[in-house]
XYZ file of C-alpha atoms in Angstrom:
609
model
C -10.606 24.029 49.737
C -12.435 25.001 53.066
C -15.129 22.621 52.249
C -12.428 20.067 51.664
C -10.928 20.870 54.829
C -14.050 20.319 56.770
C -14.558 17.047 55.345
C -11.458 15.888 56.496
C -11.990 17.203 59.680
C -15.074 15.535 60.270
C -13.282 12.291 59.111
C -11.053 12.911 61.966
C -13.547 13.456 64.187
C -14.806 10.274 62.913
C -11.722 8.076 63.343
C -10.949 9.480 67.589
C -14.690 8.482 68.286
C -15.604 6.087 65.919
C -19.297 6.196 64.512
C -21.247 3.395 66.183
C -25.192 3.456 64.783
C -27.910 0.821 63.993
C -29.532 1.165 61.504
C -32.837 -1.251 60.337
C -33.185 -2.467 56.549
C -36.425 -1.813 54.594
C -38.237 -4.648 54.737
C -38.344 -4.912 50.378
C -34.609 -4.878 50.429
C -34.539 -8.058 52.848
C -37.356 -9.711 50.545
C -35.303 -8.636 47.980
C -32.247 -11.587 49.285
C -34.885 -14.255 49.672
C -36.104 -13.363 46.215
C -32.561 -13.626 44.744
C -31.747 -16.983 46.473
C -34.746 -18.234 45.070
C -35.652 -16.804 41.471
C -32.711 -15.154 41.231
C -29.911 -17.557 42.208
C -29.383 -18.710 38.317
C -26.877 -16.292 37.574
C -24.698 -13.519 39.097
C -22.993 -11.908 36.320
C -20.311 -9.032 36.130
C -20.981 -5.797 33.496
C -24.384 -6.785 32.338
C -27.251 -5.286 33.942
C -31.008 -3.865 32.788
C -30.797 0.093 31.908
C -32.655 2.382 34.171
C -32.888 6.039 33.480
C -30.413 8.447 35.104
C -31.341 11.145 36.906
C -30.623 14.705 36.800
C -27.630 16.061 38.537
C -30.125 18.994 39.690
C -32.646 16.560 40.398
C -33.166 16.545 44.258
C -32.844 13.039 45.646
C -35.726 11.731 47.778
C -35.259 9.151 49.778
C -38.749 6.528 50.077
C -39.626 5.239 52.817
C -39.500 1.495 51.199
C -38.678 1.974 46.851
C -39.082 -0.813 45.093
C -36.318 -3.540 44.333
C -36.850 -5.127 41.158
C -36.046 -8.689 41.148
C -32.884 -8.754 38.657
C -29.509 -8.232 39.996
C -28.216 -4.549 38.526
C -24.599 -4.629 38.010
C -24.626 -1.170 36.171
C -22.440 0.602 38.521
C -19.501 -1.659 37.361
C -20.191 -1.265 33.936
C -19.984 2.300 34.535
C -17.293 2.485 36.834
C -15.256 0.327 34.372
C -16.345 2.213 31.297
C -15.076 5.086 33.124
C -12.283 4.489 35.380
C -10.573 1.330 34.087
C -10.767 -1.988 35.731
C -8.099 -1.454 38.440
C -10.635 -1.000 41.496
C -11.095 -3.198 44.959
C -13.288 -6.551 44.037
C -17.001 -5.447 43.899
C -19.165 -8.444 44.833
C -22.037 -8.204 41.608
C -24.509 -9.708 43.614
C -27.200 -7.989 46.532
C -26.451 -6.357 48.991
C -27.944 -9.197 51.394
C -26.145 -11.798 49.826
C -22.756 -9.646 49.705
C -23.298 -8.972 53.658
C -23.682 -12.705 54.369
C -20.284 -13.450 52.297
C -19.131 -10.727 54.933
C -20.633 -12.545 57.765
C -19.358 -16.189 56.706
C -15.632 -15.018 56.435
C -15.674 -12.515 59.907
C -14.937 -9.491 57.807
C -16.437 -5.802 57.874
C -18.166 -5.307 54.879
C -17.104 -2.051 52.271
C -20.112 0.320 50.795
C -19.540 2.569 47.965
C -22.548 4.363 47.076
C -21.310 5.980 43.595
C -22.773 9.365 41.976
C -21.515 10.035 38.589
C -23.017 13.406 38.144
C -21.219 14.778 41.582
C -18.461 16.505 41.011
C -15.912 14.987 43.426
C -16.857 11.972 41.596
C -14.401 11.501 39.310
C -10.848 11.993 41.528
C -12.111 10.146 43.998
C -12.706 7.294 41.810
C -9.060 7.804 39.706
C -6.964 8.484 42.688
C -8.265 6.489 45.649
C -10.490 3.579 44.818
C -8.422 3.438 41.847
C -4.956 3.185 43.674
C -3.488 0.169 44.268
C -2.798 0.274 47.716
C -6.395 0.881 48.670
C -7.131 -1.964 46.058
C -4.797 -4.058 48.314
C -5.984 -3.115 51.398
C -9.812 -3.879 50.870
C -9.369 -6.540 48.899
C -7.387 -8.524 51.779
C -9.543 -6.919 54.725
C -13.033 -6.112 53.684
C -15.282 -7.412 51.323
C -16.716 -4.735 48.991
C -20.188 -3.536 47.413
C -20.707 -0.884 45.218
C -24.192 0.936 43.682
C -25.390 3.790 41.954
C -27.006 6.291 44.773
C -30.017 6.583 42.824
C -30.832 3.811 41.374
C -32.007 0.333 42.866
C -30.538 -0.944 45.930
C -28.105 1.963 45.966
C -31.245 4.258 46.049
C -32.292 1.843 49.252
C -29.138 2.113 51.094
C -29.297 6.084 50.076
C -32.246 6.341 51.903
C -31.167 4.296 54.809
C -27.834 5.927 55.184
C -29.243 9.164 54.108
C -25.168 10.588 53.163
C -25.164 14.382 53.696
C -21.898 14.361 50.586
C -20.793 12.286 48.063
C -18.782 10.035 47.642
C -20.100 8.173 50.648
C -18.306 5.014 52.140
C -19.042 3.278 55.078
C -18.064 -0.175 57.025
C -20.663 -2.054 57.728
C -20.886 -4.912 60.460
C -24.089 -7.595 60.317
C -25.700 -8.086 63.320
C -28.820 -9.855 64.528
C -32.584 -9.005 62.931
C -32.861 -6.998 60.121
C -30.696 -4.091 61.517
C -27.012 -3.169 60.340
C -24.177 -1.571 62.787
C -22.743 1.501 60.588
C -19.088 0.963 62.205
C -17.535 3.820 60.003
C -18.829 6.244 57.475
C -16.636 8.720 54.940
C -18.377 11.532 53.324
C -16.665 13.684 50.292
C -13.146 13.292 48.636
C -10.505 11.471 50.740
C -7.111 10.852 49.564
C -5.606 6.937 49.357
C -3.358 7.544 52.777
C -6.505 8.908 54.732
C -8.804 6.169 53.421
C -6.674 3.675 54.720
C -5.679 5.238 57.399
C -9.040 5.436 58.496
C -10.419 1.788 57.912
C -6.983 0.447 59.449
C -7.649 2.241 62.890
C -11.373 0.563 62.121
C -10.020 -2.251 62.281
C -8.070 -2.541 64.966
C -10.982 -0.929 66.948
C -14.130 -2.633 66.361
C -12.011 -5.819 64.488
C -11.978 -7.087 67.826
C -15.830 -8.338 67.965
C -15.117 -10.137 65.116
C -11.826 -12.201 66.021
C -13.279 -12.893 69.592
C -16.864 -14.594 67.614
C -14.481 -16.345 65.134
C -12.472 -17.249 67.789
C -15.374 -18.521 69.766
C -16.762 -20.908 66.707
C -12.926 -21.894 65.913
C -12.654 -23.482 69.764
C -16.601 -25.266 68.953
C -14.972 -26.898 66.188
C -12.164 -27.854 67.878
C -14.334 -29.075 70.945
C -16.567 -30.908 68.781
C -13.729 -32.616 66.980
C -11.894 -33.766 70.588
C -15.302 -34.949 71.382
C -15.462 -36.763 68.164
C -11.980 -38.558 68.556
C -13.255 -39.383 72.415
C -15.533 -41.167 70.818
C -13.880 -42.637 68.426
C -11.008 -44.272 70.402
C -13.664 -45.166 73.076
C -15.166 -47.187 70.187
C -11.669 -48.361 68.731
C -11.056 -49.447 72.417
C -13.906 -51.415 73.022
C -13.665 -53.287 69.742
C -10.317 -54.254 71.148
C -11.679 -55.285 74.005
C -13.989 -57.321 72.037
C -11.505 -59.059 69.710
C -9.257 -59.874 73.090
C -12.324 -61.350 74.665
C -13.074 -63.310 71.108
C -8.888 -64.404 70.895
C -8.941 -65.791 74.495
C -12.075 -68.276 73.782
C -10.191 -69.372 70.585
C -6.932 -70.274 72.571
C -6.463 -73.814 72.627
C -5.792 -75.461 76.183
C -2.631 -76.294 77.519
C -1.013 -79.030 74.804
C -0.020 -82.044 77.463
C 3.451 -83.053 77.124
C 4.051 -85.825 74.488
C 5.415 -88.906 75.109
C 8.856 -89.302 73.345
C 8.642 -90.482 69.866
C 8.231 -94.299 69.754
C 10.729 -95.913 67.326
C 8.899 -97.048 63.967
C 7.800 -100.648 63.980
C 4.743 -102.346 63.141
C 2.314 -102.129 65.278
C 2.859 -98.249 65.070
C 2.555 -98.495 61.493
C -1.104 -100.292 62.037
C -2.136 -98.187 64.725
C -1.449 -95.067 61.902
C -3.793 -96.991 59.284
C -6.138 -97.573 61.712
C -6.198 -93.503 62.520
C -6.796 -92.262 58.943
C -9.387 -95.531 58.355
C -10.960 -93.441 61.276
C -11.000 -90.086 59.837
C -12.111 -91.068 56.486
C -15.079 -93.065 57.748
C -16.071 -89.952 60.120
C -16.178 -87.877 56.826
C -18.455 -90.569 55.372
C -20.333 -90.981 58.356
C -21.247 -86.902 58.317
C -22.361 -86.830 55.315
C -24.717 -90.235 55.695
C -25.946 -89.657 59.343
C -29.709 -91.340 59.801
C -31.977 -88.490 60.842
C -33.919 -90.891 63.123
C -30.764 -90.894 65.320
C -31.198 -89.113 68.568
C -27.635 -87.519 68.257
C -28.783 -86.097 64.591
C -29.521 -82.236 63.873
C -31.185 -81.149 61.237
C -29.171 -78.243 59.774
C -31.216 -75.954 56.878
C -29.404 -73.807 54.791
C -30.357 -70.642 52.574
C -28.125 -69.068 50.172
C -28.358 -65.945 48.325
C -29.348 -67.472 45.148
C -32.395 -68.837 46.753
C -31.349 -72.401 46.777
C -31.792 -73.900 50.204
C -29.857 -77.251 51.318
C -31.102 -79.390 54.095
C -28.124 -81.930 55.666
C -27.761 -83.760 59.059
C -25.043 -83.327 61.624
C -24.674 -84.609 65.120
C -25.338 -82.479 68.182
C -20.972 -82.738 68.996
C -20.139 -81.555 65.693
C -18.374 -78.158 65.742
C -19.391 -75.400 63.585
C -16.381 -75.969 61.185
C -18.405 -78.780 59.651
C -20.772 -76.864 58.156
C -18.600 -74.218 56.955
C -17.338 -77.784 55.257
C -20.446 -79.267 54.010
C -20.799 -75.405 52.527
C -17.426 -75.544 50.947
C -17.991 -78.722 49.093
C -21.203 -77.598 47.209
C -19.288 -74.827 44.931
C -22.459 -73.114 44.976
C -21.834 -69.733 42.493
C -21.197 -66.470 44.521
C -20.074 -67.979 47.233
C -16.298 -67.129 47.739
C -14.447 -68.184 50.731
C -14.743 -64.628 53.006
C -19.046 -65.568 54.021
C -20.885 -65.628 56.731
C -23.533 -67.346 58.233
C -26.702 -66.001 60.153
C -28.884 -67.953 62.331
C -32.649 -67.567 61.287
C -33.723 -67.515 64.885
C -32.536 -66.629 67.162
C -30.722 -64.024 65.066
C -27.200 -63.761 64.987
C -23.725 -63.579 62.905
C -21.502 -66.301 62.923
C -18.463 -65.640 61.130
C -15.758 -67.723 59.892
C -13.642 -67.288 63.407
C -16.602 -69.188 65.352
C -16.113 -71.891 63.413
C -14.849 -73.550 66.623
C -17.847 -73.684 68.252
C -20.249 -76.581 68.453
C -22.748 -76.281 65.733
C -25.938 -75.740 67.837
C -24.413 -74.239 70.135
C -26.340 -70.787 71.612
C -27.717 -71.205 75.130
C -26.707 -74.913 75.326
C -24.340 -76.923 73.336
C -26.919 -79.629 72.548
C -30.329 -79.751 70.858
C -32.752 -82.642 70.600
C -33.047 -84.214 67.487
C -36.569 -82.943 66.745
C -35.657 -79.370 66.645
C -34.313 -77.661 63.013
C -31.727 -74.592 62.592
C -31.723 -72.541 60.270
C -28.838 -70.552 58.781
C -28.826 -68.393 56.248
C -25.437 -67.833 54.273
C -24.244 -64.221 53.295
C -21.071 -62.686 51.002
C -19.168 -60.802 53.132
C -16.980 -57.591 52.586
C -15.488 -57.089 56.519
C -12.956 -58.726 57.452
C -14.347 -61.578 59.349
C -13.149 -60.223 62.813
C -15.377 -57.359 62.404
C -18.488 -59.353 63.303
C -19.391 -56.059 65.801
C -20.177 -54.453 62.128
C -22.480 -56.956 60.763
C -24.631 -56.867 63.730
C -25.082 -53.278 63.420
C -25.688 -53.962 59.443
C -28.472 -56.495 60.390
C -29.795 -54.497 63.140
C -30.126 -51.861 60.344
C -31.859 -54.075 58.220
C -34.544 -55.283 61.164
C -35.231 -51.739 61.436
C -36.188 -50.686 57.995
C -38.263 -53.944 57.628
C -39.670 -53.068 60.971
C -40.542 -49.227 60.612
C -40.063 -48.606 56.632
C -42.350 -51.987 55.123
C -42.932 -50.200 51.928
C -39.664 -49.298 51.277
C -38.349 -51.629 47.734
C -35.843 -54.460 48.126
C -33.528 -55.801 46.158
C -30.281 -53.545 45.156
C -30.339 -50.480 46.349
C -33.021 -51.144 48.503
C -33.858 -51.632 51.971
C -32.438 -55.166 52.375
C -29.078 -54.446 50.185
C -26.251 -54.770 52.969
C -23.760 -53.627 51.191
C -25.864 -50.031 50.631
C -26.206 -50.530 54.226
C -23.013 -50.650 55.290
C -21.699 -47.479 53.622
C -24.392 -45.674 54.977
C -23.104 -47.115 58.197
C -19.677 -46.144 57.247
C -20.735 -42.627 56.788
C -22.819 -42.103 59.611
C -20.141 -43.002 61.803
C -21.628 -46.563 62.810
C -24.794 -45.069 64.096
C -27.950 -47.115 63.297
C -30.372 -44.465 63.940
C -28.787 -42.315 61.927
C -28.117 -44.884 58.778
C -31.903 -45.833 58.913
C -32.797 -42.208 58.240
C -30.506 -41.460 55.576
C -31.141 -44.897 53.980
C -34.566 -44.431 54.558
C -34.535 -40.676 52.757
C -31.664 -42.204 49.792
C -34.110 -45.280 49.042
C -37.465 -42.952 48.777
C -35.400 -40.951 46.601
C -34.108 -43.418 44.185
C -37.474 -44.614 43.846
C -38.975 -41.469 43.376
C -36.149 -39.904 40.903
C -36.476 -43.354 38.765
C -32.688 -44.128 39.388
C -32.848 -47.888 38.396
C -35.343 -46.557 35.483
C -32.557 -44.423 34.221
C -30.087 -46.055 30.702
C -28.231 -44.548 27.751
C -31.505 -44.061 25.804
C -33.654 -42.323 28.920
C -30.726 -39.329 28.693
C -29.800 -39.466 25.017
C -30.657 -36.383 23.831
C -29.159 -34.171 26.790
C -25.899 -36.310 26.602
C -25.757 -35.562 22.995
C -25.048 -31.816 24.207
C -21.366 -33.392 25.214
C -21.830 -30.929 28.714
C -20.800 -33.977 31.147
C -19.852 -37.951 30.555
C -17.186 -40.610 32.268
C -13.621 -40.402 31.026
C -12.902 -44.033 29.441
C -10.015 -44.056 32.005
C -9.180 -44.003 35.568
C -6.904 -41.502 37.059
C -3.685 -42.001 38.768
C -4.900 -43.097 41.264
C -7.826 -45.557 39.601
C -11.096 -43.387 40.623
C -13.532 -43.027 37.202
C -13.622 -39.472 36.433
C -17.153 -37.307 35.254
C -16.338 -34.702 33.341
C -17.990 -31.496 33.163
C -18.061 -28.886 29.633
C -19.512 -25.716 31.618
C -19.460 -23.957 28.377
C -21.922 -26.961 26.722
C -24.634 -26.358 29.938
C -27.358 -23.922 29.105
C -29.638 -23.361 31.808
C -31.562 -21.362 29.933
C -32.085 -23.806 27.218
C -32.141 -27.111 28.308
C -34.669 -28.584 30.543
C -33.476 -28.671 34.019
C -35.003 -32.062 34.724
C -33.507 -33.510 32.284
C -29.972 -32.442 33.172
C -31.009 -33.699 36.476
C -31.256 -37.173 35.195
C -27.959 -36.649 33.217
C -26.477 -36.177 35.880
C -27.717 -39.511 38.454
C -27.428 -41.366 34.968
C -23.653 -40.431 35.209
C -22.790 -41.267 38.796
C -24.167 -43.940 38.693
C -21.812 -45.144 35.820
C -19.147 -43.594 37.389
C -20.009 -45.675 40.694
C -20.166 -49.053 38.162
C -16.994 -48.455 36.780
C -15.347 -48.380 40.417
C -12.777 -50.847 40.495
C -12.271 -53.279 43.517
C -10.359 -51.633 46.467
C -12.004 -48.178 45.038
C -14.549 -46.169 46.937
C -14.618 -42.582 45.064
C -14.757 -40.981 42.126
C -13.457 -37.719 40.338
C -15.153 -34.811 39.134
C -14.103 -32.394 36.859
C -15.489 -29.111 35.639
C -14.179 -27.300 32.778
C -14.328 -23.417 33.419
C -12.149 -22.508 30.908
C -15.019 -21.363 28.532
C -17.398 -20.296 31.079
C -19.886 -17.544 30.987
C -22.835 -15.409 32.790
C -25.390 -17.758 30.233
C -23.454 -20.651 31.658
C -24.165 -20.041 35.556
C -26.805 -22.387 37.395
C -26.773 -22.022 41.524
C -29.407 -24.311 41.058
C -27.739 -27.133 39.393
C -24.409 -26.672 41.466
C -26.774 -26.968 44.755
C -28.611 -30.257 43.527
C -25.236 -31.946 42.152
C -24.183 -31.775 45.771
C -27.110 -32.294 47.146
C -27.062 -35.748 45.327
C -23.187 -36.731 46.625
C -24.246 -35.677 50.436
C -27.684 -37.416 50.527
C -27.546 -40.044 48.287
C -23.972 -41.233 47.224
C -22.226 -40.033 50.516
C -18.554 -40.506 50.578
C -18.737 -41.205 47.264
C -16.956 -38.138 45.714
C -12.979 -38.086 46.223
C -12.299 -34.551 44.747
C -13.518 -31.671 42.373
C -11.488 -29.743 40.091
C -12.448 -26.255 39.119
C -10.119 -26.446 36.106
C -9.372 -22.584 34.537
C -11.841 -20.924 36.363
C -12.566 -16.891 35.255
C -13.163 -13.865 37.285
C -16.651 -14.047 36.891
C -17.081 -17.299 38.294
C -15.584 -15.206 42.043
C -19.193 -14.130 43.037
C -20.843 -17.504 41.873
C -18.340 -19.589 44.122
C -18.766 -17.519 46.626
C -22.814 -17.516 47.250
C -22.575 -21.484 46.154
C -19.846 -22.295 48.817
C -21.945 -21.912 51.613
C -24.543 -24.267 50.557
C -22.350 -27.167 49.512
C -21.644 -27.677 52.926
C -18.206 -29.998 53.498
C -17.990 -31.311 49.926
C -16.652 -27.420 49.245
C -13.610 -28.631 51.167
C -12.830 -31.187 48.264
C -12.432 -28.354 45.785
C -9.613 -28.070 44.067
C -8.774 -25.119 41.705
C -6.373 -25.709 39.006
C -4.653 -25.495 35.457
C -5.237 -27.777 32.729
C -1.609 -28.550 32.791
C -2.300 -29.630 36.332
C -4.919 -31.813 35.068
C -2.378 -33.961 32.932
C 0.746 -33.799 35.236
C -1.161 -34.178 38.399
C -3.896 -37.176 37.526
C -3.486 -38.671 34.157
C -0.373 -40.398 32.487
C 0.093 -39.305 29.335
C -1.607 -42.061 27.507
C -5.081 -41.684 29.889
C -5.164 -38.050 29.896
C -8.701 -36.544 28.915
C -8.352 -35.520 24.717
C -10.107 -31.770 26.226
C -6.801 -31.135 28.308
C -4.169 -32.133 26.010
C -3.006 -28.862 24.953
């Protein structure tokens, strides 16, 4: 009782002058979190850990300077706590504690150590009655996050000997800071009853919380600067394509129509003089299409179109540009629809569909002599045609990978394709540096990973496995969907290359199946079967990867469908490294699967029941 007593009195003492110490990490337990985000980052599983041999209760703990950290993650304290005490207990992160303190760090909360000895003998009530109790449960689980070891026994052994607790059991809050040093904001040695814990890491809170709001504060107004900066720029670039299209609408106004003269009653002559008119018209068609190239009013127009064909034809120097787009018209050449464009060889430059007004060699000067040849070539276009600003910048695009990237392929997908050009441009907010190096990384990539080598028969025997494939049918709201089976993907079975190029094989179908108008496509993962031997950080990482780098934009939405507990600590260390694509995650029921996306007669044959 009087030793009780003085516990509590030096956690009063604690609470009026709250502990503040630094205290630096042995360098083997931070190797220990690069280790684990590199060999280790497969799986982070709950109540399955290696055995290690339990000390003595009279054994006298020694605390090494640096003790080795073995490179598996040791989740036996929650086996043992749960074997014990039942599973009602605050959310233990099963991961290291490196990795739990930068979950801490990324969500501006304090983090919770337990450091648990089950040979001590206040052990056991403070386990039953207070981390057990559902208000401290609560009240962690919504403030803090929360790690938990064995005091003698792997990590727990390292924080042990940096803490160095004078009674168990031992809680503290800890606060990251910069280097490899921790701030100890709070520690509790011996029993402690549920009102007193909380007590105490309430008044913690609202002591040192403050350091923490005012930095989260800080980055919230960044974001919010960066975005007002952002949507500067953009309506600075709306406003100058207005400015643009005004500038383009008053060249195309027609002058002032002069006043007619009033309608001259039908006779005769007028009927002649309309004859005469169309007799006019029809031999000026005639007359552009046979127009002697010898003639010193003649231009010698060449043409290119995509299919390789080229077209030579003669116009005069007066013509207007409309006459070509004519002459173009009139061949029917295949895969040429009516929304093209044309681009002048040299100089270079677009000329779409609203220029048609203007004379047809007309650049500098309106005229040409008769000696000189233009060349045009003739491109499909996607833009609307008033968005001519655009296909600059896609062409500009294209000069510079020919210019700087020569080796690059061409062809689809490659460093000529203006559509992939143009959704790079798209996603890099219209900023041609920036589209050449992402095109330029996505196009060494594809080559590299074998994309266009990639069919039905390169990834038959992985598919086979039924872990991931497209849905026959678009959702609601016509996006093809990829379905994952978590429960099917064995990372410790299958070769990770090959579900690799399962996976590229599949987007890439997904992307072919996109119907017009469509720009993204659905993913969903089935988590209702999931397990630890199911877990890849690996594969999670390079999936994304793959949507940010090389298919940006490209992904509309995830589903996490009937996710488990144990998949927590696995979203957790992978959200951070998916960067913005773990905003699109959505998790959800099966039975918001059908009502939400599918009709009944589309609905995946997996989510049915």
């Amino acid at each position: 009782m009087a030793m009780r007593e003085g516990i509590r009195s030096a956690a009063e003492a604690s609470c009026n002058g709250i502990v503040r110490r630094m205290v630096s990490l042995p360098r083997s337990l931070m190797g220990g979190f690069s280790r684990a985000m590199g060999h280790g980052r497969h799986l982070i599983g709950i109540g399955s850990g290696r055995r290690t041999q339990t000390l003595p209760s009279n054994f006298p703990m020694h605390y090494p300077e640096e003790p080795l950290i073995l490179p598996e993650v040791s989740v036996s304290f929650l086996t043992s706590f749960e074997q014990q005490y039942g599973t009602m207990h605050p959310f233990f992160y099963a991961c290291r504690f490196m990795e739990t303190l930068k979950i801490a760090e990324d969500e501006h909360k304090f983090l919770f150590l337990y450091l648990h000895s089950p040979e001590h003998p206040f052990t056991p009530s403070f386990c039953r009655e207070t981390l057990s109790s559902e208000a401290v449960v609560q009240f962690l689980d919504a403030n803090f996050v929360s790690w938990g070891a064995i005091a003698d026994r792997d990590e727990g052994l390292h924080m042990s000997a940096t803490l160095r607790p004078a009674c168990f059991p031992f809680c503290a809050v800890i606060a990251p800071v910069a280097g490899d040093n921790i701030a100890v904001m709070q520690q509790m040695e011996g029993p402690i009853s549920p009102t007193e814990l909380v007590g105490i890491l309430q008044r913690t809170l609202e002591e040192q919380g403050l350091a923490f709001r005012s930095l989260k504060a800080k980055k919230a107004e960044k974001i919010i600067a960066d975005r007002r900066l952002r949507e500067e720029q953009d309506a600075a670039y709306l406003a100058a394509i207005q400015i643009d299209k005004q500038k383009e609408r008053l060249k195309n106004v027609p002058p002032p129509v002069r006043p007619q003269k009033p309608a001259e009653a039908p006779n005769k002559a007028n009927h002649e003089r309309l004859q005469n008119h169309s007799a006019q018209k029809q031999h000026g068609k005639t007359r552009e299409a046979s127009i002697d190239p010898q003639d010193p009013q003649a231009a010698r127009i060449l043409i290119r179109f995509p299919n390789g064909e080229r077209r030579e034809q003669c116009f005069l120097c007066t013509d207007k540009l409309q006459a070509v787009y004519r002459y173009i018209d009139s061949l029917g050449v295949p895969g040429i629809g009516g929304n093209y464009r044309l681009v002048s060889i040299f100089p270079r430059k677009v000329i779409c569909n609203p220029l048609r007004h203007l004379p047809v060699l007309s650049n500098c000067s309106h005229q040409i002599k008769s000696s000189r040849i233009r060349s045009f070539s003739v491109r499909s276009c996607r833009l609307d045609p008033n968005e001519s600003h655009k296909l600059e910048l896609v062409l500009e695009v294209k000069e510079k990978l020919e210019k700087d990237y020569q080796s690059l392929p061409v062809g689809k997908n490659g460093r000529d394709d203006e559509d992939m050009i143009l959704w790079f441009l798209k996603d890099r907010k219209f900023s041609v540096e920036d589209a050449v190096e992402r095109l330029n990384k996505a196009i060494k990539w594809r080559r590299e990973f074998r994309v266009s080598e990639l069919s039905q028969d390169s990834v038959k025997g992985i598919a086979e496995t039924g872990k991931a494939y497209v849905h026959d049918f678009l959702d609601v709201n016509g996006r093809p969907v990829l379905i994952v089976d978590a429960s099917k993907h064995l990372p410790a079975v299958h070769d990770p290359a090959e579900n690799e190029k399962l996976c590229v094989f599949l987007i890439e179908k997904a992307l072919s199946a996109l119907p017009e108008g469509s720009e993204e496509i659905l993913g969903i993962f089935d988590l209702r079967v999931f397990g630890r031997e199911n877990a890849d950080l690996d594969f999670i990482t390079f999936l994304f990867d793959v949507f940010y780098y090389y298919y940006p934009k490209r992904l509309g939405q995830v589903l996490f469908v009937g996710a488990p507990f144990i998949f927590k600590p696995i979203w957790q260390l992978a959200k951070p490294l998916l960067k913005s694509y773990s905003s699109l995650v959505r998790f959800c029921s099966a039975e918001t699967v059908r009502k939400e996306y599918f009709t009944e007669a589309t609905v995946p044959a997996k989510f049915r029941d």
